[in-house]
Amino acid sequence: MNLEIFDTYEILSYNVAEQIISAIIKKPEALICLAAGDTPKRSYEMLVQELKARKIDYGKVHFIGLDEWIGISPENPGSCQFFLRQTLLSPLEINAENIHLFNAMAEDIHKECEKMDNIIEQLGGIDLIVVGIGMNGHIGFNEPGVSWNKNSHIANLDEVTQKVGQKYFSTQTQLTQGITIGLKQLLNAKTALLLANGLKKASIIKKALEEEMTENIPASIFQKHANGLVFLDRESSSGLS
Ligand code: GLP
């Protein structure tokens, strides 16, 4: 694991965008898995701007959405899909066949996991996965206690996740389950990038990176990722010794 600390959220975001751009330049048909959420928002805005300004050919890149709230429609602005489309996929005019998002409204939700696992396998594995960290140490919807040996799966959401998740929705919304890429797929990714910013993440970042690795803090898996990168802003790193 490689740790980098940047002075501000803006500089952190710029460096995240550059990582994604490097992955695309290195492999124009890269498979990139992206988290939604507040943390990567500015990175994606910068990514869109830079890809266009530098006329980088991103037409062959395949994008996967990391996770989704089960039962929340893609038209709901609080859904991960809405966020990814609005922030990145639509401004970049990515072809539908290069976009792979969980359908959280599917009747057979387990089939969605199978479909995603097959796509990842057929496309030769994830080249770059960009994730945030939840206040309880989750990654995507890999909730505390999850096995590190899981591919895509359905998760019952931890209380903290249900509560914190309200911030994405304009009205009180029932959030009970999520569908997510698994930690096995994160471990197998050629590069995994964990981001955090802000003081509120300082304590969970310390636990994830400095305490013993444990399935109770899913993000602590980064301690053993051979090609794991952790990018923090100064504030979220402030608890580290
Ligand atoms: C959310 C999502 C994750 C996200 C994490 C952190 O609940 N399921 O994919 O990375 O929690 O979110 P944020 O960046 O908004 O703090």
mmCIF file of N, CA and C in Angstrom, residues 38 69 72 76 78-79 134-136 138 141 157-175:
data_model
loop_
_atom_site.group_PDB
_atom_site.id
_atom_site.type_symbol
_atom_site.label_atom_id
_atom_site.label_comp_id
_atom_site.label_asym_id
_atom_site.label_seq_id
_atom_site.Cartn_x
_atom_site.Cartn_y
_atom_site.Cartn_z
ATOM 1 N N ASP A 38 -19.757 11.721 -2.096
ATOM 2 C CA ASP A 38 -19.229 13.091 -2.054
ATOM 3 C C ASP A 38 -17.726 13.136 -2.337
ATOM 4 N N TRP A 69 -27.947 1.336 -4.051
ATOM 5 C CA TRP A 69 -28.967 1.105 -3.017
ATOM 6 C C TRP A 69 -30.061 0.252 -3.624
ATOM 7 N N ILE A 72 -33.842 1.542 -5.044
ATOM 8 C CA ILE A 72 -33.841 2.974 -5.392
ATOM 9 C C ILE A 72 -33.668 3.096 -6.911
ATOM 10 N N ASN A 76 -33.765 8.499 -9.306
ATOM 11 C CA ASN A 76 -33.672 9.164 -8.007
ATOM 12 C C ASN A 76 -32.282 9.812 -7.882
ATOM 13 N N GLY A 78 -30.570 10.533 -5.551
ATOM 14 C CA GLY A 78 -29.732 9.960 -4.495
ATOM 15 C C GLY A 78 -29.101 8.637 -4.881
ATOM 16 N N SER A 79 -29.500 8.087 -6.028
ATOM 17 C CA SER A 79 -28.934 6.787 -6.416
ATOM 18 C C SER A 79 -27.507 6.963 -6.928
ATOM 19 N N GLY A 134 -16.651 4.552 4.034
ATOM 20 C CA GLY A 134 -17.809 4.963 4.818
ATOM 21 C C GLY A 134 -17.390 5.291 6.242
ATOM 22 N N MET A 135 -18.268 5.940 6.984
ATOM 23 C CA MET A 135 -17.962 6.320 8.367
ATOM 24 C C MET A 135 -17.748 5.081 9.246
ATOM 25 N N ASN A 136 -18.225 3.924 8.802
ATOM 26 C CA ASN A 136 -18.021 2.669 9.546
ATOM 27 C C ASN A 136 -16.910 1.824 8.910
ATOM 28 N N HIS A 138 -16.753 0.992 5.700
ATOM 29 C CA HIS A 138 -17.160 0.176 4.552
ATOM 30 C C HIS A 138 -16.546 0.670 3.250
ATOM 31 N N PHE A 141 -20.693 -1.316 -0.665
ATOM 32 C CA PHE A 141 -21.553 -1.821 0.398
ATOM 33 C C PHE A 141 -20.974 -3.097 0.998
ATOM 34 N N LEU A 157 -27.673 -3.463 5.057
ATOM 35 C CA LEU A 157 -26.903 -2.274 5.430
ATOM 36 C C LEU A 157 -26.851 -2.078 6.936
ATOM 37 N N ASP A 158 -25.648 -1.798 7.365
ATOM 38 C CA ASP A 158 -25.333 -1.469 8.742
ATOM 39 C C ASP A 158 -26.113 -0.191 9.139
ATOM 40 N N GLU A 159 -26.374 -0.044 10.421
ATOM 41 C CA GLU A 159 -27.130 1.124 10.902
ATOM 42 C C GLU A 159 -26.477 2.450 10.496
ATOM 43 N N VAL A 160 -25.165 2.476 10.626
ATOM 44 C CA VAL A 160 -24.426 3.710 10.286
ATOM 45 C C VAL A 160 -24.643 4.048 8.812
ATOM 46 N N THR A 161 -24.574 3.048 7.959
ATOM 47 C CA THR A 161 -24.748 3.265 6.512
ATOM 48 C C THR A 161 -26.156 3.785 6.216
ATOM 49 N N GLN A 162 -27.147 3.205 6.893
ATOM 50 C CA GLN A 162 -28.534 3.623 6.665
ATOM 51 C C GLN A 162 -28.726 5.086 7.062
ATOM 52 N N LYS A 163 -28.059 5.458 8.151
ATOM 53 C CA LYS A 163 -28.209 6.814 8.670
ATOM 54 C C LYS A 163 -27.422 7.824 7.821
ATOM 55 N N VAL A 164 -26.151 7.522 7.596
ATOM 56 C CA VAL A 164 -25.302 8.455 6.836
ATOM 57 C C VAL A 164 -25.826 8.602 5.401
ATOM 58 N N GLY A 165 -26.375 7.517 4.855
ATOM 59 C CA GLY A 165 -26.858 7.506 3.470
ATOM 60 C C GLY A 165 -27.972 8.514 3.212
ATOM 61 N N GLN A 166 -28.644 8.949 4.272
ATOM 62 C CA GLN A 166 -29.737 9.920 4.103
ATOM 63 C C GLN A 166 -29.235 11.215 3.468
ATOM 64 N N LYS A 167 -27.935 11.491 3.607
ATOM 65 C CA LYS A 167 -27.405 12.761 3.085
ATOM 66 C C LYS A 167 -27.550 12.881 1.565
ATOM 67 N N TYR A 168 -27.704 11.738 0.873
ATOM 68 C CA TYR A 168 -27.819 11.795 -0.585
ATOM 69 C C TYR A 168 -29.258 12.044 -1.053
ATOM 70 N N PHE A 169 -30.217 11.968 -0.114
ATOM 71 C CA PHE A 169 -31.628 12.025 -0.488
ATOM 72 C C PHE A 169 -32.300 13.273 0.087
ATOM 73 N N SER A 170 -33.246 13.818 -0.680
ATOM 74 C CA SER A 170 -33.901 15.052 -0.222
ATOM 75 C C SER A 170 -34.989 14.758 0.805
ATOM 76 N N THR A 171 -35.523 13.526 0.812
ATOM 77 C CA THR A 171 -36.520 13.175 1.830
ATOM 78 C C THR A 171 -36.060 11.886 2.512
ATOM 79 N N GLN A 172 -36.570 11.653 3.725
ATOM 80 C CA GLN A 172 -36.225 10.430 4.477
ATOM 81 C C GLN A 172 -36.491 9.204 3.588
ATOM 82 N N THR A 173 -35.487 8.365 3.400
ATOM 83 C CA THR A 173 -35.605 7.244 2.468
ATOM 84 C C THR A 173 -35.204 5.959 3.173
ATOM 85 N N GLN A 174 -35.988 4.913 2.930
ATOM 86 C CA GLN A 174 -35.656 3.642 3.577
ATOM 87 C C GLN A 174 -34.506 2.975 2.823
ATOM 88 N N LEU A 175 -33.402 2.776 3.514
ATOM 89 C CA LEU A 175 -32.224 2.157 2.904
ATOM 90 C C LEU A 175 -31.904 0.914 3.719
#
